[in-house]
Tab-separated table of C-alpha atoms and ligand atoms in Angstrom:
chain	number	residue	atom	x	y	z
A	1	MET	CA	14.301	218.009	-7.992
A	2	SER	CA	10.552	219.798	-8.398
A	3	ALA	CA	8.610	221.218	-10.896
A	4	LEU	CA	7.898	224.126	-8.241
A	5	ALA	CA	9.038	227.191	-8.818
A	6	LYS	CA	11.358	228.759	-5.399
A	7	ASN	CA	9.257	231.307	-4.629
A	8	TYR	CA	8.403	229.450	-1.206
A	9	ASN	CA	11.010	228.353	1.655
A	10	ARG	CA	8.705	225.161	2.492
A	11	ARG	CA	8.818	222.893	4.644
A	12	LYS	CA	10.194	219.734	4.024
A	13	ILE	CA	6.638	217.515	5.323
A	14	ALA	CA	4.013	216.736	3.908
A	15	PHE	CA	0.358	215.332	5.143
A	16	LYS	CA	-1.849	212.549	3.404
A	17	ARG	CA	-4.889	213.901	5.226
A	18	GLY	CA	-6.345	215.901	8.653
A	19	LYS	CA	-9.011	215.108	10.802
A	20	GLY	CA	-9.935	218.371	12.833
A	21	SER	CA	-7.288	219.716	14.725
A	22	PHE	CA	-4.666	217.335	13.604
A	23	LEU	CA	-2.453	216.410	10.006
A	24	TYR	CA	-1.318	212.891	9.481
A	25	SER	CA	1.964	213.262	7.706
A	26	THR	CA	3.325	210.775	4.674
A	27	ASN	CA	5.758	209.368	7.202
A	28	GLY	CA	2.700	208.186	9.892
A	29	LYS	CA	3.333	211.087	12.278
A	30	LYS	CA	0.958	213.309	14.406
A	31	TYR	CA	1.126	216.688	14.012
A	32	LEU	CA	-2.074	219.305	15.885
A	33	ASP	CA	-2.281	222.220	13.886
A	34	PHE	CA	-2.380	224.798	14.702
A	35	VAL	CA	-1.462	226.499	11.500
A	36	GLN	CA	-4.409	225.926	9.945
A	37	GLY	CA	-3.460	226.593	6.272
A	38	ILE	CA	-2.948	230.271	8.159
A	39	ALA	CA	-6.644	230.887	9.637
A	40	VAL	CA	-8.409	229.600	6.556
A	41	ASN	CA	-9.612	226.164	7.889
A	42	SER	CA	-11.522	227.680	10.155
A	43	LEU	CA	-13.772	224.899	11.420
A	44	GLY	CA	-10.585	222.473	10.783
A	45	HIS	CA	-9.520	219.414	8.831
A	46	ALA	CA	-11.873	217.477	6.339
A	47	ASN	CA	-14.896	218.768	8.182
A	48	PRO	CA	-17.885	216.056	8.198
A	49	TYR	CA	-20.152	218.995	7.404
A	50	LEU	CA	-18.475	220.861	4.843
A	51	ILE	CA	-18.127	217.978	3.039
A	52	ARG	CA	-21.208	217.142	3.422
A	53	ALA	CA	-22.712	219.748	1.727
A	54	ILE	CA	-20.209	220.608	-1.319
A	55	ASN	CA	-20.612	216.929	-1.577
A	56	LYS	CA	-23.902	217.642	-2.372
A	57	GLN	CA	-23.561	221.056	-4.393
A	58	ALA	CA	-21.152	219.207	-6.545
A	59	LYS	CA	-23.169	216.819	-7.516
A	60	LYS	CA	-26.511	219.843	-8.969
A	61	VAL	CA	-23.431	222.306	-10.233
A	62	TRP	CA	-20.066	223.853	-9.955
A	63	HIS	CA	-19.834	226.491	-11.631
A	64	VAL	CA	-21.645	229.325	-13.441
A	65	SER	CA	-20.770	232.683	-15.190
A	66	ASN	CA	-22.429	236.350	-13.154
A	67	ALA	CA	-23.524	236.468	-16.457
A	68	PHE	CA	-27.043	234.703	-14.616
A	69	LEU	CA	-28.280	234.300	-11.332
A	70	ILE	CA	-26.577	232.093	-8.320
A	71	PRO	CA	-28.694	231.378	-5.687
A	72	GLU	CA	-26.144	230.456	-3.347
A	73	GLY	CA	-24.593	233.589	-3.697
A	74	GLU	CA	-27.434	235.786	-2.939
A	75	LYS	CA	-28.550	233.775	0.001
A	76	LEU	CA	-24.769	233.916	1.459
A	77	ALA	CA	-24.573	237.649	0.744
A	78	SER	CA	-28.000	237.772	2.382
A	79	ARG	CA	-27.082	236.387	4.676
A	80	LEU	CA	-23.289	238.712	5.676
A	81	LYS	CA	-25.757	241.076	5.162
A	82	GLN	CA	-28.375	240.446	7.641
A	83	ARG	CA	-25.400	239.964	10.368
A	84	THR	CA	-22.712	242.353	9.216
A	85	PHE	CA	-22.816	246.268	8.247
A	86	ALA	CA	-22.363	245.450	4.849
A	87	ASP	CA	-25.751	246.521	3.066
A	88	TYR	CA	-23.469	244.445	-0.115
A	89	VAL	CA	-20.883	241.519	-1.268
A	90	ILE	CA	-19.454	241.407	-3.635
A	91	PHE	CA	-17.282	237.771	-4.413
A	92	GLN	CA	-14.111	237.034	-4.859
A	93	ASN	CA	-11.407	233.951	-5.468
A	94	SER	CA	-9.346	235.027	-2.172
A	95	GLY	CA	-7.701	237.605	0.174
A	96	ALA	CA	-5.335	239.712	-2.178
A	97	GLU	CA	-8.396	240.658	-5.026
A	98	ALA	CA	-10.692	241.907	-1.950
A	99	THR	CA	-8.269	244.134	-0.713
A	100	GLU	CA	-8.485	245.061	-4.688
A	101	ALA	CA	-11.626	245.300	-4.850
A	102	ALA	CA	-12.318	247.437	-1.181
A	103	ILE	CA	-9.294	249.754	-3.292
A	104	LYS	CA	-11.659	249.697	-6.699
A	105	VAL	CA	-14.579	250.681	-4.988
A	106	ALA	CA	-13.361	253.792	-2.895
A	107	ARG	CA	-12.203	254.618	-6.179
A	108	ARG	CA	-15.029	254.081	-7.774
A	109	TYR	CA	-17.235	255.426	-4.650
A	110	PHE	CA	-15.233	259.470	-5.778
A	111	TYR	CA	-15.205	259.356	-9.505
A	112	SER	CA	-19.509	259.107	-8.824
A	113	ILE	CA	-19.937	261.850	-6.624
A	114	GLY	CA	-17.733	263.603	-9.214
A	115	LYS	CA	-14.505	263.660	-6.936
A	116	PRO	CA	-12.102	261.628	-9.352
A	117	HIS	CA	-9.431	263.376	-7.888
A	118	LYS	CA	-9.639	261.496	-4.522
A	119	ASN	CA	-7.860	258.150	-4.971
A	120	ARG	CA	-5.044	258.077	-2.737
A	121	ILE	CA	-5.790	254.833	-0.163
A	122	LEU	CA	-3.266	255.489	2.953
A	123	CYS	CA	-2.104	251.550	4.697
A	124	ILE	CA	-0.567	251.464	8.128
A	125	LYS	CA	4.095	251.200	6.457
A	126	ASN	CA	5.234	246.671	6.485
A	127	SER	CA	1.630	246.032	6.646
A	128	PHE	CA	-0.097	243.273	4.829
A	129	HIS	CA	-2.517	243.739	1.892
A	130	GLY	CA	-1.939	240.718	-0.367
A	131	ARG	CA	0.509	239.874	-3.580
A	132	THR	CA	-0.906	241.349	-5.999
A	133	LEU	CA	0.983	244.162	-7.836
A	134	ALA	CA	-1.119	246.649	-6.411
A	135	THR	CA	-1.767	245.044	-2.663
A	136	ILE	CA	1.794	244.527	-2.819
A	137	PHE	CA	2.026	248.273	-2.647
A	138	ALA	CA	-0.973	248.528	-0.539
A	139	SER	CA	1.851	246.938	1.865
A	140	GLY	CA	4.309	249.227	1.301
A	141	SER	CA	6.888	246.472	1.919
A	142	LYS	CA	10.172	246.819	1.073
A	143	LYS	CA	10.879	242.830	0.781
A	144	MET	CA	7.698	242.755	-0.797
A	145	THR	CA	7.877	245.219	-3.310
A	146	GLU	CA	11.416	244.517	-4.995
A	147	GLY	CA	11.522	243.679	-8.784
A	148	TYR	CA	8.361	245.053	-9.042
A	149	GLY	CA	8.607	248.449	-9.989
A	150	PRO	CA	7.703	250.708	-11.589
A	151	LYS	CA	5.803	251.864	-8.189
A	152	VAL	CA	2.043	251.549	-8.288
A	153	ASP	CA	1.241	254.504	-7.436
A	154	GLY	CA	-1.478	255.771	-5.470
A	155	PHE	CA	-0.495	254.740	-1.874
A	156	ASP	CA	0.831	256.586	1.313
A	157	HIS	CA	1.747	255.349	4.801
A	158	PHE	CA	2.175	256.015	7.600
A	159	GLU	CA	3.948	253.904	10.611
A	160	PHE	CA	1.960	251.805	13.217
A	161	GLY	CA	0.729	254.164	16.457
A	162	ASP	CA	1.973	257.340	14.791
A	163	HIS	CA	-1.394	259.136	15.596
A	164	HIS	CA	0.438	262.726	14.185
A	165	SER	CA	1.753	261.095	11.300
A	166	LEU	CA	-0.781	259.564	10.231
A	167	LYS	CA	-2.917	263.039	10.232
A	168	LYS	CA	-0.938	264.746	8.265
A	169	LYS	CA	-0.780	262.227	5.368
A	170	ILE	CA	-4.566	262.567	4.318
A	171	ASN	CA	-4.371	265.308	2.280
A	172	ASN	CA	-7.749	266.464	-0.024
A	173	LYS	CA	-6.141	263.390	-3.096
A	174	THR	CA	-6.938	260.959	-0.032
A	175	ALA	CA	-10.332	258.378	-0.477
A	176	ALA	CA	-9.745	256.138	2.123
A	177	ILE	CA	-7.501	254.545	5.303
A	178	MET	CA	-7.254	250.877	4.628
A	179	VAL	CA	-6.491	249.026	8.038
A	180	GLU	CA	-5.563	246.106	9.874
A	181	PRO	CA	-7.255	246.117	13.597
A	182	ILE	CA	-5.211	242.918	14.107
A	183	MET	CA	-1.572	242.638	11.690
A	184	GLY	CA	-1.780	239.049	10.871
A	185	GLU	CA	1.423	239.021	9.136
A	186	GLY	CA	2.747	242.104	11.002
A	187	GLY	CA	2.810	240.655	13.687
A	188	ILE	CA	-0.056	240.319	15.360
A	189	LYS	CA	-0.482	243.317	16.158
A	190	VAL	CA	-3.386	244.454	17.521
A	191	VAL	CA	-4.901	247.924	16.733
A	192	PRO	CA	-6.209	249.548	20.911
A	193	ASP	CA	-10.457	249.831	20.135
A	194	TRP	CA	-9.904	253.658	21.028
A	195	CYS	CA	-7.942	253.968	17.453
A	196	LEU	CA	-10.187	251.573	15.587
A	197	ARG	CA	-12.617	254.389	16.950
A	198	GLU	CA	-11.066	257.797	16.107
A	199	LEU	CA	-10.067	256.407	12.840
A	200	ARG	CA	-13.195	256.798	12.282
A	201	LYS	CA	-13.877	259.934	13.570
A	202	ILE	CA	-11.275	260.681	11.195
A	203	CYS	CA	-12.675	259.214	8.894
A	204	ASN	CA	-16.163	261.351	8.731
A	205	LYS	CA	-14.395	264.139	9.610
A	206	LYS	CA	-12.128	264.294	6.348
A	207	LYS	CA	-15.479	262.680	4.437
A	208	ILE	CA	-13.225	260.120	3.578
A	209	LEU	CA	-14.012	256.474	3.753
A	210	LEU	CA	-12.859	253.772	6.264
A	211	ILE	CA	-11.484	250.300	4.533
A	212	LEU	CA	-11.140	247.793	7.407
A	213	ASP	CA	-9.149	244.927	6.274
A	214	GLU	CA	-10.502	241.414	8.104
A	215	VAL	CA	-8.582	238.715	5.381
A	216	GLN	CA	-7.156	237.099	8.628
A	217	CYS	CA	-8.688	238.307	11.661
A	218	GLY	CA	-12.289	238.173	9.835
A	219	VAL	CA	-15.180	235.527	10.233
A	220	GLY	CA	-15.645	235.058	13.921
A	221	ARG	CA	-10.873	234.612	14.287
A	222	SER	CA	-11.477	237.484	16.887
A	223	GLY	CA	-14.282	235.985	19.050
A	224	LYS	CA	-17.020	237.999	17.183
A	225	PHE	CA	-18.134	238.062	13.373
A	226	PHE	CA	-15.572	240.992	12.643
A	227	ALA	CA	-12.507	241.868	15.042
A	228	PHE	CA	-13.465	246.091	14.937
A	229	GLU	CA	-17.329	244.651	16.529
A	230	TYR	CA	-15.106	244.731	19.713
A	231	SER	CA	-15.062	248.751	18.918
A	232	LYS	CA	-18.686	249.224	17.978
A	233	ILE	CA	-17.633	251.523	15.271
A	234	LYS	CA	-18.586	250.254	11.279
A	235	PRO	CA	-16.751	250.651	8.414
A	236	ASP	CA	-17.707	251.588	4.898
A	237	ILE	CA	-14.911	248.664	2.864
A	238	VAL	CA	-14.500	245.046	4.230
A	239	PRO	CA	-12.523	243.325	2.126
A	240	ILE	CA	-12.720	239.326	3.961
A	241	ALA	CA	-11.109	236.061	2.803
A	242	LYS	CA	-9.064	233.581	4.316
A	243	GLY	CA	-12.155	231.394	7.437
A	244	ILE	CA	-15.416	232.531	5.374
A	245	GLY	CA	-14.154	228.924	2.620
A	246	GLY	CA	-13.180	226.969	5.523
A	247	GLY	CA	-10.049	225.431	2.932
A	248	PHE	CA	-12.155	226.465	-0.404
A	249	PRO	CA	-11.038	229.642	-2.126
A	250	ILE	CA	-13.211	232.826	-1.143
A	251	GLY	CA	-13.052	236.386	-1.125
A	252	ALA	CA	-15.185	239.183	-0.894
A	253	VAL	CA	-15.027	242.581	-0.413
A	254	LEU	CA	-18.371	244.336	2.160
A	255	MET	CA	-19.738	247.316	2.132
A	256	THR	CA	-22.273	250.289	2.699
A	257	LYS	CA	-25.277	251.342	0.009
A	258	LYS	CA	-23.495	254.785	0.718
A	259	VAL	CA	-20.565	253.225	-1.868
A	260	ALA	CA	-21.906	250.409	-3.587
A	261	PHE	CA	-24.317	252.067	-5.409
A	262	CYS	CA	-21.196	253.685	-7.399
A	263	MET	CA	-20.546	249.751	-8.471
A	264	VAL	CA	-22.580	249.191	-11.666
A	265	PRO	CA	-22.990	246.834	-14.321
A	266	GLY	CA	-19.626	245.995	-15.988
A	267	THR	CA	-17.717	248.198	-13.107
A	268	HIS	CA	-15.997	245.006	-12.008
A	269	GLY	CA	-16.221	241.389	-12.646
A	270	SER	CA	-14.830	238.156	-11.232
A	271	THR	CA	-14.825	234.876	-13.540
A	272	PHE	CA	-14.411	232.765	-10.556
A	273	GLY	CA	-15.679	234.746	-7.950
A	274	GLY	CA	-19.543	233.181	-5.904
A	275	ASN	CA	-19.954	230.642	-8.443
A	276	PRO	CA	-22.043	227.284	-7.136
A	277	LEU	CA	-19.318	225.545	-5.150
A	278	ALA	CA	-17.485	227.896	-3.160
A	279	MET	CA	-21.034	229.591	-2.682
A	280	SER	CA	-22.190	226.375	-1.030
A	281	VAL	CA	-19.333	225.952	1.840
A	282	GLY	CA	-19.482	229.589	2.550
A	283	ASN	CA	-23.203	229.149	3.436
A	284	ALA	CA	-22.138	225.361	5.177
A	285	VAL	CA	-19.165	227.562	7.009
A	286	LEU	CA	-21.300	230.243	8.233
A	287	ASP	CA	-23.516	227.914	9.952
A	288	GLN	CA	-21.571	226.586	11.694
A	289	ILE	CA	-20.406	230.093	12.653
A	290	PHE	CA	-23.309	231.573	13.150
A	291	LYS	CA	-24.948	228.429	15.649
A	292	LYS	CA	-25.378	229.989	18.714
A	293	GLY	CA	-22.821	230.123	21.272
A	294	PHE	CA	-20.274	229.656	19.262
A	295	LEU	CA	-18.602	233.052	18.672
A	296	LYS	CA	-19.133	232.884	22.732
A	297	ASN	CA	-17.049	229.772	23.176
A	298	ILE	CA	-14.367	231.257	20.894
A	299	GLN	CA	-14.511	233.885	23.430
A	300	LYS	CA	-14.389	231.747	26.182
A	301	VAL	CA	-11.067	228.833	25.048
A	302	SER	CA	-9.263	231.744	23.351
A	303	LYS	CA	-9.212	233.529	26.804
A	304	TYR	CA	-8.331	230.503	28.409
A	305	PHE	CA	-5.946	230.682	25.926
A	306	HIS	CA	-4.314	233.037	25.905
A	307	ASN	CA	-4.382	232.743	30.463
A	308	GLU	CA	-2.131	230.155	30.426
A	309	LEU	CA	-0.033	231.706	27.674
A	310	ASP	CA	1.195	234.272	29.946
A	311	ASN	CA	1.763	231.642	32.368
A	312	ILE	CA	4.522	230.152	30.135
A	313	LYS	CA	5.765	233.470	29.741
A	314	ASN	CA	5.981	234.626	33.107
A	315	ASP	CA	7.823	230.951	33.305
A	316	TYR	CA	9.794	231.999	30.659
A	317	PRO	CA	10.459	235.840	30.781
A	318	LYS	CA	13.557	235.469	29.203
A	319	ILE	CA	12.066	234.315	25.697
A	320	ILE	CA	8.737	235.188	25.408
A	321	LYS	CA	8.677	238.507	25.225
A	322	ASP	CA	5.093	239.547	24.820
A	323	VAL	CA	1.483	236.830	24.213
A	324	ARG	CA	-0.486	238.692	21.381
A	325	GLY	CA	-3.607	238.663	19.489
A	326	VAL	CA	-7.242	239.018	20.106
A	327	GLY	CA	-9.849	235.685	20.083
A	328	LEU	CA	-7.792	232.735	17.935
A	329	LEU	CA	-5.330	234.825	16.258
A	330	ILE	CA	-2.201	234.576	18.907
A	331	GLY	CA	1.098	235.508	18.207
A	332	LEU	CA	4.016	234.810	21.086
A	333	LYS	CA	6.266	237.572	20.590
A	334	LEU	CA	10.308	235.868	20.838
A	335	PHE	CA	13.159	238.063	22.086
A	336	LYS	CA	15.149	236.408	19.872
A	337	ASN	CA	14.247	234.893	15.928
A	338	GLN	CA	11.477	232.768	16.206
A	339	SER	CA	12.171	230.065	13.808
A	340	LYS	CA	14.284	227.651	15.716
A	341	PHE	CA	11.189	227.974	18.240
A	342	ILE	CA	8.490	227.227	15.790
A	343	LYS	CA	11.195	224.039	14.190
A	344	LYS	CA	11.105	222.823	17.482
A	345	LEU	CA	7.449	223.033	18.229
A	346	GLU	CA	7.258	221.129	15.304
A	347	MET	CA	9.494	217.906	16.274
A	348	ASN	CA	7.327	218.346	19.468
A	349	LYS	CA	4.667	218.034	16.974
A	350	LEU	CA	2.665	220.879	16.846
A	351	LEU	CA	2.547	223.083	14.140
A	352	THR	CA	2.311	226.441	14.014
A	353	ILE	CA	3.847	229.025	11.889
A	354	LYS	CA	6.141	233.371	12.046
A	355	ALA	CA	5.283	236.688	11.629
A	356	ALA	CA	6.992	239.374	11.022
A	357	GLU	CA	8.941	240.895	14.437
A	358	ASN	CA	9.925	237.688	16.171
A	359	VAL	CA	6.160	236.823	16.248
A	360	VAL	CA	5.040	232.978	16.428
A	361	ARG	CA	1.149	232.851	15.004
A	362	ILE	CA	-0.686	229.917	16.362
A	363	LEU	CA	-3.721	229.967	14.582
A	364	PRO	CA	-5.812	227.249	15.683
A	365	PRO	CA	-10.047	225.631	14.215
A	366	LEU	CA	-12.207	227.763	15.618
A	367	ASN	CA	-14.041	224.664	16.754
A	368	VAL	CA	-11.116	223.955	18.680
A	369	SER	CA	-11.155	221.681	22.008
A	370	LYS	CA	-9.862	222.567	25.246
A	371	PHE	CA	-8.131	219.238	25.163
A	372	GLU	CA	-6.511	220.123	22.033
A	373	ILE	CA	-5.050	223.524	23.666
A	374	ASP	CA	-3.988	221.851	26.759
A	375	LEU	CA	-1.619	219.617	24.052
A	376	ALA	CA	0.126	222.494	22.763
A	377	ILE	CA	0.165	224.051	25.850
A	378	LYS	CA	1.983	221.044	27.056
A	379	ILE	CA	4.107	221.194	23.949
A	380	ILE	CA	4.973	225.093	24.318
A	381	ARG	CA	5.754	224.798	27.451
A	382	LYS	CA	8.239	222.252	26.803
A	383	VAL	CA	10.276	223.206	24.020
A	384	CYS	CA	10.654	226.204	26.275
A	385	LYS	CA	12.049	224.468	29.127
A	386	GLU	CA	13.942	222.411	26.677
A	387	LEU	CA	15.248	226.027	24.787
B	1	LIG	C1	-3.667	236.655	3.301
B	1	LIG	C2	-3.968	238.202	3.716
B	1	LIG	C3	-4.595	238.908	2.596
B	1	LIG	C4	-3.974	238.330	0.705
B	1	LIG	O1	-4.990	236.868	0.468
B	1	LIG	P1	-4.562	236.108	-0.265
B	1	LIG	O2	-5.563	234.659	-0.668
B	1	LIG	O3	-3.779	235.665	0.445
B	1	LIG	O4	-4.649	236.907	-1.654
B	1	LIG	C5	-4.878	240.085	2.297
B	1	LIG	N1	-4.879	240.571	3.923
B	1	LIG	C6	-4.726	240.391	4.900
B	1	LIG	C7	-4.999	241.154	6.164
B	1	LIG	C8	-3.958	238.709	4.820
B	1	LIG	O5	-4.240	238.408	6.020
């Protein structure tokens, strides 16, 4: 009997090793892994470059307290600054910590400019921002918050796409609007670029902050470093996590100097966040993602992938309702419950994972090859045919 608590509904399959896009199970089967730890292993399994980086750092120093200077973190932060909207970065260990830090920064900003009453965050109903007490109430999901009262106050919600309610919910207590540019867990729902631009305008007009949660869609997943870059806007605060560590737990909150000034010594901290081992891996991930042509290639292969999936949808219009997503954050919205479909894919050696709204989430590593995409296409087509 497992001594692990039952809070996960685990599939009965374990892996002994991985390589690139593939996983090898303990019972000797080879799977094409288009889950990649839920968009975490951005460079696939057992990436030689990342292995070298982590080994090299492991022999030097793993962890020191943030009470000291950490050059590896200085380097990672300054590279993020150089390549993005951000002026400052705080490192964390996970997505929920990063989004929660984003909320803290927004509140602390208004506190610091003498408007402490502006402390409420406006979020999309049934979004996903993590599993800490604050972030489950930010997500506004009944399922995730059930049994975890008392309610953490300070969050208001509007329905996805309901612009009227969004505007109505902003009041003089609102500090920020927080949305995922592409809702991952929520079913790969893309906030259109014009909506992001409109959100930016509303935030400017109301003098509130725009937080874009790029924990899942960020760090190259969309084909740009950040998904919001397609809209050409600049957010104020952006939490990231999943992809930046390539499998090593790293979170971060990125922010402009306008808001960062409020984070003075003692206002926030983390024991593990930003340690040398994590930062060295983060730097190695960026070495690859910032390589010339890397993001362009994601755009190219993902366009091919989306086209092929559209073709399958056209051939099986009674099974697939919609192909969603941007870049390599892809969702197949099915007419029926997606679990059976995911199981069939697994039986055919393709691993995918579900998202809300009957969506099958497809998350290849960012360095996936056309050959591997073709293999996935073949399996998806076969499962549609047999269904
Ligand atoms: C996964 C995710 C989180 C939470 O990340 P954890 O590392 O699981 O805490 C937050 N926001 C979004 C958009 C995510 O996809």
